[in-house]
XYZ file of N, CA and C in Angstrom:
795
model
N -81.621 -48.054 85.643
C -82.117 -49.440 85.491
C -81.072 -50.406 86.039
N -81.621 -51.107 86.846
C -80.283 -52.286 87.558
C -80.294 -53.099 86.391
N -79.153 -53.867 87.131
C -78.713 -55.140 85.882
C -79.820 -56.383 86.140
N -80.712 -56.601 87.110
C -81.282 -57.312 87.265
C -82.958 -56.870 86.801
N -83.112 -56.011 86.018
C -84.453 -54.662 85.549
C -84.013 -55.813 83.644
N -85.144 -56.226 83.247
C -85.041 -56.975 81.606
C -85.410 -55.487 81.002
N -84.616 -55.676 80.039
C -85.034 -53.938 79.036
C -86.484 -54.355 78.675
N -87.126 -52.900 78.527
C -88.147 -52.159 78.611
C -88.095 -52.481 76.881
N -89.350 -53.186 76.575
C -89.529 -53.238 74.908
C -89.548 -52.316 74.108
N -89.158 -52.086 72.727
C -88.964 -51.181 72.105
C -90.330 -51.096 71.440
N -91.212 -49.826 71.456
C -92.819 -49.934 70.819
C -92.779 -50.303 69.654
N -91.972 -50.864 68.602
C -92.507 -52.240 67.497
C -92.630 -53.313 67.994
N -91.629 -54.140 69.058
C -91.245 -55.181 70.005
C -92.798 -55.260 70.544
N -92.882 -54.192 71.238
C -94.053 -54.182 72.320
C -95.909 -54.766 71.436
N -95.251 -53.678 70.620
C -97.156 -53.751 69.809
C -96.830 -55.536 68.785
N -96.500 -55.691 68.549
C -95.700 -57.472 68.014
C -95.920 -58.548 69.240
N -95.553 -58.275 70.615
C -95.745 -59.045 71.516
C -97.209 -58.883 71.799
N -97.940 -57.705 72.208
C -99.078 -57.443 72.283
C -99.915 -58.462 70.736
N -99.730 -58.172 69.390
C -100.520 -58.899 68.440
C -100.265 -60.349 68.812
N -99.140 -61.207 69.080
C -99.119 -62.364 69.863
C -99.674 -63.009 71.347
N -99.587 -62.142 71.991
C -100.423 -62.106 73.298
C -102.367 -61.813 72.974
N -102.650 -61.458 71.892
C -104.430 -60.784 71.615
C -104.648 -62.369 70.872
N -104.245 -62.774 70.164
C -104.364 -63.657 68.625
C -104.209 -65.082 69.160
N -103.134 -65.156 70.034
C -102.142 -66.779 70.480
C -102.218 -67.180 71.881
N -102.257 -68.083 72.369
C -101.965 -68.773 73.278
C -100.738 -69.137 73.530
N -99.878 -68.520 72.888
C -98.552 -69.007 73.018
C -97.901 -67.906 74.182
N -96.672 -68.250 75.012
C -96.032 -67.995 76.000
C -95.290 -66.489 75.552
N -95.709 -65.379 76.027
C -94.791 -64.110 75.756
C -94.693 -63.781 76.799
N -93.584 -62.855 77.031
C -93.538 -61.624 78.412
C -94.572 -61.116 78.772
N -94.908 -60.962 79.911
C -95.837 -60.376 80.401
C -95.455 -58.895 79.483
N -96.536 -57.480 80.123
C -96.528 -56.443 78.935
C -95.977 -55.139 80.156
N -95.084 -54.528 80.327
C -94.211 -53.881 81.943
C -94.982 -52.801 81.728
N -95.784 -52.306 80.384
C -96.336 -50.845 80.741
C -97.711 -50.775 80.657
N -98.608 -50.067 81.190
C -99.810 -49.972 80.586
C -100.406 -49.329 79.813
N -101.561 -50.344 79.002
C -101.830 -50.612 77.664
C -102.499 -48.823 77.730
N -101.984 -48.769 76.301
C -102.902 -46.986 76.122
C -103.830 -47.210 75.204
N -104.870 -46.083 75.494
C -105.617 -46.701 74.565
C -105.674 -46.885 73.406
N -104.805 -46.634 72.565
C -105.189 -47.088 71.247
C -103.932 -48.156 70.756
N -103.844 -49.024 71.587
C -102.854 -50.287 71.444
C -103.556 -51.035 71.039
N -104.948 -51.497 70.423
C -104.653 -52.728 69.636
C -105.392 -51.947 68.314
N -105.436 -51.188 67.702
C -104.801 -50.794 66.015
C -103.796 -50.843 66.517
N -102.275 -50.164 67.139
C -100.769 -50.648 66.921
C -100.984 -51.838 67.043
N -101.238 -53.067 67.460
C -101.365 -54.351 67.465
C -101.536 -55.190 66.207
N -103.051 -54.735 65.074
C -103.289 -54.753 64.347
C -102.217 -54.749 62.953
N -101.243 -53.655 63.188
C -100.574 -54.104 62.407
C -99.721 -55.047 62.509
N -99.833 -56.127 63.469
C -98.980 -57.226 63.291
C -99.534 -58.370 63.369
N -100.935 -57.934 63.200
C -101.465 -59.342 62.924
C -101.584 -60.319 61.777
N -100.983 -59.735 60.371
C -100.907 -60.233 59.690
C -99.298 -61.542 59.697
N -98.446 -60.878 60.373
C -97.558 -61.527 60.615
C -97.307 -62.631 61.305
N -98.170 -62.296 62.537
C -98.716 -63.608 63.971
C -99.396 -64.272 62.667
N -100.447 -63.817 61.795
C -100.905 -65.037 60.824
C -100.290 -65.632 60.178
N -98.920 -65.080 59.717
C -98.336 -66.384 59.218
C -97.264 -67.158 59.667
N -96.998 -66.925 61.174
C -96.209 -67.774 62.121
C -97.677 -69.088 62.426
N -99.291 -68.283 62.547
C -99.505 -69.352 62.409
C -100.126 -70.252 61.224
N -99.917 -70.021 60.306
C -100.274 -70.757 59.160
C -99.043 -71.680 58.687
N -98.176 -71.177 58.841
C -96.940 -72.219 58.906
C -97.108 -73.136 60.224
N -97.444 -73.305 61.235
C -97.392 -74.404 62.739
C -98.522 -74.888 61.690
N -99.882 -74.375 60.886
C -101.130 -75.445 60.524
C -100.301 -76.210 59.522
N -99.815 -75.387 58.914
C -98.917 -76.263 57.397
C -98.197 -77.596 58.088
N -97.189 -77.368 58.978
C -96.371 -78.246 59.536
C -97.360 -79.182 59.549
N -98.141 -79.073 60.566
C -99.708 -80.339 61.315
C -99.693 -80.717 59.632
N -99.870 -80.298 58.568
C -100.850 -80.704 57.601
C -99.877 -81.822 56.506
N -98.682 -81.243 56.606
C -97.144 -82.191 56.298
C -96.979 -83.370 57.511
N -97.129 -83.406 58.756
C -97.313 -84.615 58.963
C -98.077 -85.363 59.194
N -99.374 -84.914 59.220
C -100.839 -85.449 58.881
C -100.816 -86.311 57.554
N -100.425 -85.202 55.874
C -100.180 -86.406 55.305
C -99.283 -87.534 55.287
N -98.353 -87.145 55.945
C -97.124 -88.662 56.076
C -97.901 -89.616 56.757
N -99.151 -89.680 57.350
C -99.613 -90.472 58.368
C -100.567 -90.983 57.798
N -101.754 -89.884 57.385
C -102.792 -90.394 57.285
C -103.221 -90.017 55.749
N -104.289 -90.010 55.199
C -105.323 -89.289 54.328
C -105.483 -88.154 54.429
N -105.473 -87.726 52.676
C -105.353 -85.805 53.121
C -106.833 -85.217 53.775
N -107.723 -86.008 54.593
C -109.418 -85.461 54.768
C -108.277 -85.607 56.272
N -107.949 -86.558 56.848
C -107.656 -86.573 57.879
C -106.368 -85.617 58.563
N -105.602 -85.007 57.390
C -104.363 -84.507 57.919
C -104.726 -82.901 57.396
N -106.437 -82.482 56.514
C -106.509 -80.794 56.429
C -107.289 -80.981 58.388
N -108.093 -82.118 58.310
C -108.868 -81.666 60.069
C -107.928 -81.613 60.974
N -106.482 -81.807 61.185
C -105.815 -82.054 61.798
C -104.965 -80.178 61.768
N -105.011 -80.040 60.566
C -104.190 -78.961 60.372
C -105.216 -77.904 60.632
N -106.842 -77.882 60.525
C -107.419 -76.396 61.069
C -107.508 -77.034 62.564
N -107.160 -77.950 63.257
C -107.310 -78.308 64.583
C -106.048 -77.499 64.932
N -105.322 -77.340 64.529
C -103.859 -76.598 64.881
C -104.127 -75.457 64.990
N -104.832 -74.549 63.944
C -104.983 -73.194 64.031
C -106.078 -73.046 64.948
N -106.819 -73.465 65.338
C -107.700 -73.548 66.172
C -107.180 -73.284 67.799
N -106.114 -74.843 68.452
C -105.662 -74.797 69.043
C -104.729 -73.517 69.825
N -104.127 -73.267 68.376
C -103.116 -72.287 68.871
C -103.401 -71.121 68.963
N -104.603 -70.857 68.544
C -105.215 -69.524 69.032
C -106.085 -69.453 70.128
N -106.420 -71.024 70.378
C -107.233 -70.744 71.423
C -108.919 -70.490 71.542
N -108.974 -70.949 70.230
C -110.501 -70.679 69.290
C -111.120 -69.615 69.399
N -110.443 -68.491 69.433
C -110.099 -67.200 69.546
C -111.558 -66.023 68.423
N -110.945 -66.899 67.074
C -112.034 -66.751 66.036
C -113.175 -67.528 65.869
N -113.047 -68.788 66.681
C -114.181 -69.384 66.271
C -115.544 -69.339 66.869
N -114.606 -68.642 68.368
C -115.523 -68.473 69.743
C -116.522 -67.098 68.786
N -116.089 -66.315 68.403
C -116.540 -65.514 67.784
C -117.631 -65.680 66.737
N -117.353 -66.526 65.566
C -118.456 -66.445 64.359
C -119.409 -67.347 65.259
N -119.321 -68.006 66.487
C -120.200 -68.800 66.923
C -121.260 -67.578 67.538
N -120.751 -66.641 68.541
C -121.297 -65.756 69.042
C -122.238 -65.001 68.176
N -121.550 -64.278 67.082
C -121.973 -63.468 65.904
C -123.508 -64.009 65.354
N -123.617 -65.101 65.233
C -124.435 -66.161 64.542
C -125.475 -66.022 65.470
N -125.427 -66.417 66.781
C -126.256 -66.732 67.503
C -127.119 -65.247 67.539
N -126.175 -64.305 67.786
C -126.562 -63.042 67.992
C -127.691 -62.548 66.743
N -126.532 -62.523 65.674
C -127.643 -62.070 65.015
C -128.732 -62.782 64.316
N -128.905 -64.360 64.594
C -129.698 -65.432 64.644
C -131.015 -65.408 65.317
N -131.021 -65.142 66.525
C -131.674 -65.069 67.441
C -131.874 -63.552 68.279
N -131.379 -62.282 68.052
C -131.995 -61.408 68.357
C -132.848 -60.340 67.243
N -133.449 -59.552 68.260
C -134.876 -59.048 67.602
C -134.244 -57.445 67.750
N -133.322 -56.734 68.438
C -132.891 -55.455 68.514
C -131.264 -55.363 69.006
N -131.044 -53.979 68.621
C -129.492 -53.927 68.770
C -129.352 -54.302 69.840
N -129.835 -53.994 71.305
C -129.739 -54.105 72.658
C -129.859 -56.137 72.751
N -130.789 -56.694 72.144
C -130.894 -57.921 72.384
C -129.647 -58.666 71.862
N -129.396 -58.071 70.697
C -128.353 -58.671 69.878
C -126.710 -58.828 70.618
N -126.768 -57.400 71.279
C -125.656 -57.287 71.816
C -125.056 -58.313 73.199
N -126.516 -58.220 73.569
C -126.610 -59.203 75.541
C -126.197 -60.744 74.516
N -127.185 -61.127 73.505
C -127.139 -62.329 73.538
C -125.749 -62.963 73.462
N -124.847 -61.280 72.158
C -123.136 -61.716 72.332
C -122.314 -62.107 73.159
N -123.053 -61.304 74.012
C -121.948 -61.791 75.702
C -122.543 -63.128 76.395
N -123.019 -63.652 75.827
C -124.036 -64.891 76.993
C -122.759 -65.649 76.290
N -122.380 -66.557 77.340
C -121.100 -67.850 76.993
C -121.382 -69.053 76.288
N -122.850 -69.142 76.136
C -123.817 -70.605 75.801
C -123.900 -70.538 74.636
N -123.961 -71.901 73.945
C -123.207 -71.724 72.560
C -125.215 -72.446 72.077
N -125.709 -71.603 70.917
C -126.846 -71.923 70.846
C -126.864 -72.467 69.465
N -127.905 -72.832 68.785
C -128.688 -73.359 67.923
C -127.263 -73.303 66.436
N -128.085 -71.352 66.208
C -127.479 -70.819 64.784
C -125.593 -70.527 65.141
N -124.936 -70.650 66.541
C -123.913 -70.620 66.626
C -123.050 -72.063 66.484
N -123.977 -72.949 67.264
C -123.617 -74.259 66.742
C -123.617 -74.794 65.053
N -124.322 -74.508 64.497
C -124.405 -74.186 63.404
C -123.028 -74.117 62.709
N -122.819 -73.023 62.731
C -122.016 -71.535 62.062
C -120.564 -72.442 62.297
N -120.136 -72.913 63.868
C -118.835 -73.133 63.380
C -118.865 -75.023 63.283
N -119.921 -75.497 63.014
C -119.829 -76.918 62.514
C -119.284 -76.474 60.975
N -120.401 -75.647 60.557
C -119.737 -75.554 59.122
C -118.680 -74.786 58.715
N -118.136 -73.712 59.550
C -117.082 -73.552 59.584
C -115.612 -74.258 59.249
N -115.626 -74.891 60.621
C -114.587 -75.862 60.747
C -114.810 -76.931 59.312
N -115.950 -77.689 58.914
C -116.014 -78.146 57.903
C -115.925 -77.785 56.882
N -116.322 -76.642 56.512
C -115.736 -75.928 54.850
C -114.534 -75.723 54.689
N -113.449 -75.442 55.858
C -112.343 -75.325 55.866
C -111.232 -76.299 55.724
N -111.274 -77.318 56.476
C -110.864 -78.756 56.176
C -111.722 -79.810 55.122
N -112.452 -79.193 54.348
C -112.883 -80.501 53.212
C -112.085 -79.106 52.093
N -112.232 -78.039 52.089
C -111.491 -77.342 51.042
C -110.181 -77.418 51.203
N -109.430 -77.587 52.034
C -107.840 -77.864 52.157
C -107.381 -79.066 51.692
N -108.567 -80.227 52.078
C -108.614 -81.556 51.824
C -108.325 -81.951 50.168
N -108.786 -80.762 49.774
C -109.208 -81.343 48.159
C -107.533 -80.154 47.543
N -106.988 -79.964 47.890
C -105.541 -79.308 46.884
C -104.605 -80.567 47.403
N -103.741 -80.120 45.827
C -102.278 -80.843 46.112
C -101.577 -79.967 47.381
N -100.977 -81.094 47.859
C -100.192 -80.851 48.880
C -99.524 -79.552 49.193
N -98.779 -79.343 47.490
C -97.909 -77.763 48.258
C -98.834 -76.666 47.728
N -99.669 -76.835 47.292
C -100.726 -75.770 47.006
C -101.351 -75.835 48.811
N -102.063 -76.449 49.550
C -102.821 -76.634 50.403
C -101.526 -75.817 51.853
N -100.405 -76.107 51.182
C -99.617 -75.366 52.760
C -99.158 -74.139 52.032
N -99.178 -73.653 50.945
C -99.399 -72.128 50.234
C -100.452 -71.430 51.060
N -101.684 -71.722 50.329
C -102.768 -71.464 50.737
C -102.885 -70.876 52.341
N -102.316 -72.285 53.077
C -102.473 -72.189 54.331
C -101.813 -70.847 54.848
N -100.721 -70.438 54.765
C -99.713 -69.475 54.947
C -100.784 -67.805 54.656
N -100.752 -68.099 52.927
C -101.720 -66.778 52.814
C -102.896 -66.617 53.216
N -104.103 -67.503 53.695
C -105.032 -67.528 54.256
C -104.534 -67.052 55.397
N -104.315 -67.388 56.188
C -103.908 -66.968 57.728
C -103.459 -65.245 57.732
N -102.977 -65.217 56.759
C -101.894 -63.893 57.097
C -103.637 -62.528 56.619
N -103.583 -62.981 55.220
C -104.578 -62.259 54.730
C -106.254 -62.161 55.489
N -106.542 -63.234 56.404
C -107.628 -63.103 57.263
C -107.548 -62.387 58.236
N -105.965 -62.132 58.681
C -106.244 -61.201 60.110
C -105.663 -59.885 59.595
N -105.618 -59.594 58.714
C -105.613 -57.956 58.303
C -106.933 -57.614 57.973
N -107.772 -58.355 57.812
C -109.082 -57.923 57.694
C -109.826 -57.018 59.033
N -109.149 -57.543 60.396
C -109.749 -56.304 61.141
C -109.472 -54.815 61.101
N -108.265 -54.770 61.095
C -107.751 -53.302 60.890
C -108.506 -52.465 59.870
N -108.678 -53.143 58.628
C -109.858 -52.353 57.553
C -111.276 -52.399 58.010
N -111.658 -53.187 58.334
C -113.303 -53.258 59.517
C -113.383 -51.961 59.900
N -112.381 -51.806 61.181
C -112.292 -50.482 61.779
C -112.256 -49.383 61.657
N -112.033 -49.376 59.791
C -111.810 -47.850 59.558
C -112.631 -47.488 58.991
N -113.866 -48.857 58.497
C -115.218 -48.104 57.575
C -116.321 -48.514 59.105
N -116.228 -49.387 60.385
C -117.123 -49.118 61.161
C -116.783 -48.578 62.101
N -118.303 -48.007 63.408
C -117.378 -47.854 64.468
C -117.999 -49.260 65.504
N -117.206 -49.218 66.591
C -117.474 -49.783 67.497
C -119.159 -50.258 68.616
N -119.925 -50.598 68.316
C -120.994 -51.163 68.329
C -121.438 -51.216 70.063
N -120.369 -52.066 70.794
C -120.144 -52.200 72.079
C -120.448 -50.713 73.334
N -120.128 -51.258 74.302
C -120.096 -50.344 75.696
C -118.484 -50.149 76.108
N -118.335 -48.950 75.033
C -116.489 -48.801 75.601
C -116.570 -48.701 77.187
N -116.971 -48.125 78.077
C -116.833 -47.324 78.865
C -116.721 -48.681 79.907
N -117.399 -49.890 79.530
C -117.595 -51.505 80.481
C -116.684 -51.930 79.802
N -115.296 -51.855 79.110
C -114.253 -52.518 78.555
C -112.828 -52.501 79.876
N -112.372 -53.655 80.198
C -111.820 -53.910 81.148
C -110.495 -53.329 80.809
N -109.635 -53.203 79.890
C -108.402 -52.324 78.907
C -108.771 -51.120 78.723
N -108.134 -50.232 78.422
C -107.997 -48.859 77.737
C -108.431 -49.030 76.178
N -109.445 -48.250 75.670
C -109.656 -48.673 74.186
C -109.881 -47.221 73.312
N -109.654 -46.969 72.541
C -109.640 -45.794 71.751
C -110.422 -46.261 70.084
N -111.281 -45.543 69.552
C -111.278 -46.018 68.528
C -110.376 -44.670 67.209
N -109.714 -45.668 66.927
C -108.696 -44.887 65.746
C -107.717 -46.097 64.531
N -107.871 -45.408 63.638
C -108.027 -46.382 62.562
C -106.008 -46.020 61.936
N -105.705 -47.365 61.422
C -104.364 -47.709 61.318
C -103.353 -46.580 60.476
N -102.656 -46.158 60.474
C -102.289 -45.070 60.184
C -101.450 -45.480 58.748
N -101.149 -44.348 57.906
C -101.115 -45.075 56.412
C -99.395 -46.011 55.969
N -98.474 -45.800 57.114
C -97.650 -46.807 57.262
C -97.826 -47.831 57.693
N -98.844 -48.005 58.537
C -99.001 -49.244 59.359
C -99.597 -50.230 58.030
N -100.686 -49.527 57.413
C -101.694 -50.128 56.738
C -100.694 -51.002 55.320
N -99.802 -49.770 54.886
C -99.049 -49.872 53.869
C -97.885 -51.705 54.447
N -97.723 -51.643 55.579
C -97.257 -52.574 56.390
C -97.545 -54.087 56.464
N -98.899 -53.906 56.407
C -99.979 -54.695 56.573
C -100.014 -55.594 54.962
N -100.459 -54.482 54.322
C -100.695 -54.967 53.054
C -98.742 -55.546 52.344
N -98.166 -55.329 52.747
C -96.609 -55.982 52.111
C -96.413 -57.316 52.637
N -96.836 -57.057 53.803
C -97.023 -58.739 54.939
C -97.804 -59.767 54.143
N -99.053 -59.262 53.987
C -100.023 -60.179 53.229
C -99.406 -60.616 52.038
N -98.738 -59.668 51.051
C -98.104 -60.044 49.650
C -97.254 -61.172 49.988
N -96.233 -60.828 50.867
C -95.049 -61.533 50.558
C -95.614 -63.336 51.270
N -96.818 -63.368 52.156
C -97.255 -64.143 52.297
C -98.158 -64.715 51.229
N -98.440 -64.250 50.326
C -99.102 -65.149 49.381
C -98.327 -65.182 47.717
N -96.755 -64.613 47.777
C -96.202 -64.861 47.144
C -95.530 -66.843 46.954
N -95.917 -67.078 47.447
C -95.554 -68.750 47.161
C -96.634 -69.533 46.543
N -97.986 -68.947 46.987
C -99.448 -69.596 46.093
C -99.083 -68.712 45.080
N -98.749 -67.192 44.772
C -98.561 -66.881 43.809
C -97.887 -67.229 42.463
N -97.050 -68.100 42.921
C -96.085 -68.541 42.414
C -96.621 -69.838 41.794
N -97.470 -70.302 42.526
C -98.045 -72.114 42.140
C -98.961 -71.426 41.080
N -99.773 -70.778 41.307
C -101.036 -70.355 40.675
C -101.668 -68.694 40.501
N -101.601 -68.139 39.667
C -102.143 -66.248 40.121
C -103.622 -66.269 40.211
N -104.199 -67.347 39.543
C -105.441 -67.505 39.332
C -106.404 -68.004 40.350
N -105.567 -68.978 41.279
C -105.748 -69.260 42.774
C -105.905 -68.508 43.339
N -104.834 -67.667 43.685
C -104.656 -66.585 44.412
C -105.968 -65.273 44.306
N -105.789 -65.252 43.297
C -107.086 -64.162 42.946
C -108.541 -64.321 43.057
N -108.916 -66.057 42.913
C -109.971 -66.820 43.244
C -109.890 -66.478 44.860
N -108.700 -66.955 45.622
C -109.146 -66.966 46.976
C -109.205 -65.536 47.638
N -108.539 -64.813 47.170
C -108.677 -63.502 48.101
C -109.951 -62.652 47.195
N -110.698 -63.097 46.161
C -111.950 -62.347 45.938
C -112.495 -63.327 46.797
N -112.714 -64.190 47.001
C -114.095 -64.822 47.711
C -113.949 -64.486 48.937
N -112.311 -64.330 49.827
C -112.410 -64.313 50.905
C -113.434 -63.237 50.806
N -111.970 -61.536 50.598
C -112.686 -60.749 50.942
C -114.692 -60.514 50.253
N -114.786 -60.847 49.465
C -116.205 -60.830 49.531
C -117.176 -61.294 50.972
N -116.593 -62.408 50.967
C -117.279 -62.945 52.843
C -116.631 -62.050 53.606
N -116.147 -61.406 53.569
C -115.958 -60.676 54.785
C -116.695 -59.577 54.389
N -116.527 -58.958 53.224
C -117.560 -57.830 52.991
C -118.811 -58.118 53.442
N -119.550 -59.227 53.106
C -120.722 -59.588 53.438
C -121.035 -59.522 54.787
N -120.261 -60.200 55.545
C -120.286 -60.251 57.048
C -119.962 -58.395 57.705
N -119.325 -57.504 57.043
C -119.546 -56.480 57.487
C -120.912 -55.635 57.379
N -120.857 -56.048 56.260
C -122.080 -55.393 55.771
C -123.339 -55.742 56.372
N -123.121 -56.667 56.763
C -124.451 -57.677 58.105
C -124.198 -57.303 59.287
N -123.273 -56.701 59.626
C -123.066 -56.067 61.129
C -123.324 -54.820 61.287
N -122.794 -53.849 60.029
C -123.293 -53.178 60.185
C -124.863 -52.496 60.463
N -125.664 -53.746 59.557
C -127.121 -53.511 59.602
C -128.109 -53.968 60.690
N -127.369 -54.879 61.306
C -127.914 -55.239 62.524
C -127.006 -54.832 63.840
N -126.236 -54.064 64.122
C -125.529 -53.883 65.056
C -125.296 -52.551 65.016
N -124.774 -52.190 63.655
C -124.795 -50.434 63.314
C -123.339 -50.231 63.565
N -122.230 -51.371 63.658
C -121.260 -51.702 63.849
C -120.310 -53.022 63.913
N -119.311 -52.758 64.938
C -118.295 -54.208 64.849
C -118.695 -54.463 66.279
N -118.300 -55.424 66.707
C -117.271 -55.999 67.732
C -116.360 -57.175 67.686
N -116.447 -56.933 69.893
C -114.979 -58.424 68.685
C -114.968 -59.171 68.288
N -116.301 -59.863 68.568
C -116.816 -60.869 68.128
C -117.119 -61.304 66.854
N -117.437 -59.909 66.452
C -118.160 -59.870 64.574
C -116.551 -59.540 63.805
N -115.450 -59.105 64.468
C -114.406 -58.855 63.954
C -113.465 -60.368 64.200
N -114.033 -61.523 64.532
C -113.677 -62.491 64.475
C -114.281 -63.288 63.764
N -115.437 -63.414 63.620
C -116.683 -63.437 62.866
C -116.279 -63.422 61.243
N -115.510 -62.564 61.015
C -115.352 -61.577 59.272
C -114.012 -62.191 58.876
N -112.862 -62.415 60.337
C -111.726 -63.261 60.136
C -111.862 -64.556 59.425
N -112.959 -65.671 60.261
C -113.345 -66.552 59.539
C -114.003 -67.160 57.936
N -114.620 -65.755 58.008
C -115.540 -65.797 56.657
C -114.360 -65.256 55.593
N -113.352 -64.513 55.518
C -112.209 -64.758 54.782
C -111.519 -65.418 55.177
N -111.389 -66.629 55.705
C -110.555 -67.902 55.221
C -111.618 -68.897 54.954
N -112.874 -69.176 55.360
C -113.572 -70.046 54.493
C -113.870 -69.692 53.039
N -113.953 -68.467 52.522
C -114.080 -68.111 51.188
C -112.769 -68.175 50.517
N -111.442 -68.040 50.836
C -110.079 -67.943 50.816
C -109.731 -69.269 50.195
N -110.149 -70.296 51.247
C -109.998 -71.863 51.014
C -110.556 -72.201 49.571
N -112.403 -72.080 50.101
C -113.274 -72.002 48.662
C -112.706 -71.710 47.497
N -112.274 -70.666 47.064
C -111.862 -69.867 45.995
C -110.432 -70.455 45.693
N -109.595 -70.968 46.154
C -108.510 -71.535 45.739
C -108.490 -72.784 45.777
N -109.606 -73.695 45.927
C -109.863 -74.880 45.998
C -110.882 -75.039 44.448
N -111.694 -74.192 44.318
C -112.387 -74.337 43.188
C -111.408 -74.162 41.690
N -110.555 -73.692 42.295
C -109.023 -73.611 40.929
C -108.376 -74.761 40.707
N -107.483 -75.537 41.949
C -106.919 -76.184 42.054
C -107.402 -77.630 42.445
N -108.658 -78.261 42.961
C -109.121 -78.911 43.239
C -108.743 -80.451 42.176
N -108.381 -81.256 42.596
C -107.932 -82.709 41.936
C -106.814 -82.261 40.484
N -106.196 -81.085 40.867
C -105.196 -81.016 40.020
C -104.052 -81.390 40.304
């Protein structure tokens, strides 16, 4: 290797840059090797972490939103952040999901309508209220409850794909996937990984409230159960779409559930 050759990432480095490069819009190294197929479960396990690099940038937005404005005006400001910085990554998704399974009549219809770019009726829909359940429930906590929240919401919504994956399979046309894709489900360190990430991220709401905490991660995960359980029956599976789809629906239930605790307290 010359001195002018940047070292070759170390595969935690690599699958960490990869969960930042899938999730963010933010600036990483390009990736020097090619992707194998079963790089995004290794990915997966770091998505809980990318969630709470970004739930802290929404928190920040949401700390100087209130120095500025009204807390209705500084939670829309703060899911405009997570939004942004992913690139509407998830939202492009529950919009898709919606439409899809809104408006089609068979797996085959359901699937085309996912890929159409045109944002329709029940997708328009889906992330009006989206985006709105999310910022009027942030709206309504005290301040350091609402950038708690924010932190463990984020972290705890994107470990939700990695478990998707291991009770569905893949729904899609691997074989028309432009990457290398494998389906194989997170291995019991990774998972064990996953789940310590999420803790230590909702150890600070833990700390405000246990009762919060337990409010928001039953409702999340319930919406996300729900939303699997709806994919599965109309799709007979995931994609990425519905695995963005299930992201959302645990942090709007997440919000919900720790807002119905803490709300004007």
């Amino acid at each position: 290797m010359s001195a002018d050759t940047p070292p070759r990432p170390t595969p935690t480095r690599a699958q960490l840059l990869d969960a930042i490069r899938f999730l963010t819009i933010l600036p990483v190294p390009d990736s020097a090797r090619a992707p194998e197929p079963d790089w995004l479960t290794r990915a997966m396990t770091f998505f809980p972490i990318v969630g709470v690099g970004i739930g802290v940038m929404s928190a920040t937005v949401l700390v100087l939103g209130s120095s500025l404005f009204g807390p209705g005006l500084a939670a829309l400001l703060a899911v405009a952040a997570s939004i942004l910085v992913t690139g509407a990554l998830h939202e492009d998704g529950i919009a898709d999901t919606f439409d899809s399974f809104g408006g089609g009549w068979s797996v085959e219809r359901r699937l085309e309508i996912m890929k159409d770019s045109r944002l329709g009726t029940y997708g328009g829909l889906a992330l009006g209220l989206d985006v709105a359940l999310r910022a009027t429930a942030l709206a309504q906590l005290p301040l350091w409850a609402a950038l708690a929240a924010l932190v463990a919401c984020h972290a705890g919504a994107r470990a939700t794909p990695g478990f998707v994956k291991r009770r569905l399979t893949y729904a899609g046309n691997i074989s028309g996937m432009k990457v290398a894709y494998a389906e194989e489900p997170m291995r019991k360190d990774e998972t064990v990984l996953v789940l310590v990430t999420v803790a230590l991220a909702a150890l600070p709401l833990l700390l405000i409230s246990p009762v919060a905490l337990m409010a928001g991660l039953g409702c999340g995960a319930a919406l996300a159960a729900l939303m699997t359980v709806w994919a599965k029956r109309l799709l007979g599976g995931y994609t990425g779409d519905v695995l963005g789809a299930i992201e959302q629906m645990f942090e709007i239930g997440f919000l919900l559930g720790v807002a119905a605790v803490l709300a004007g307290s």
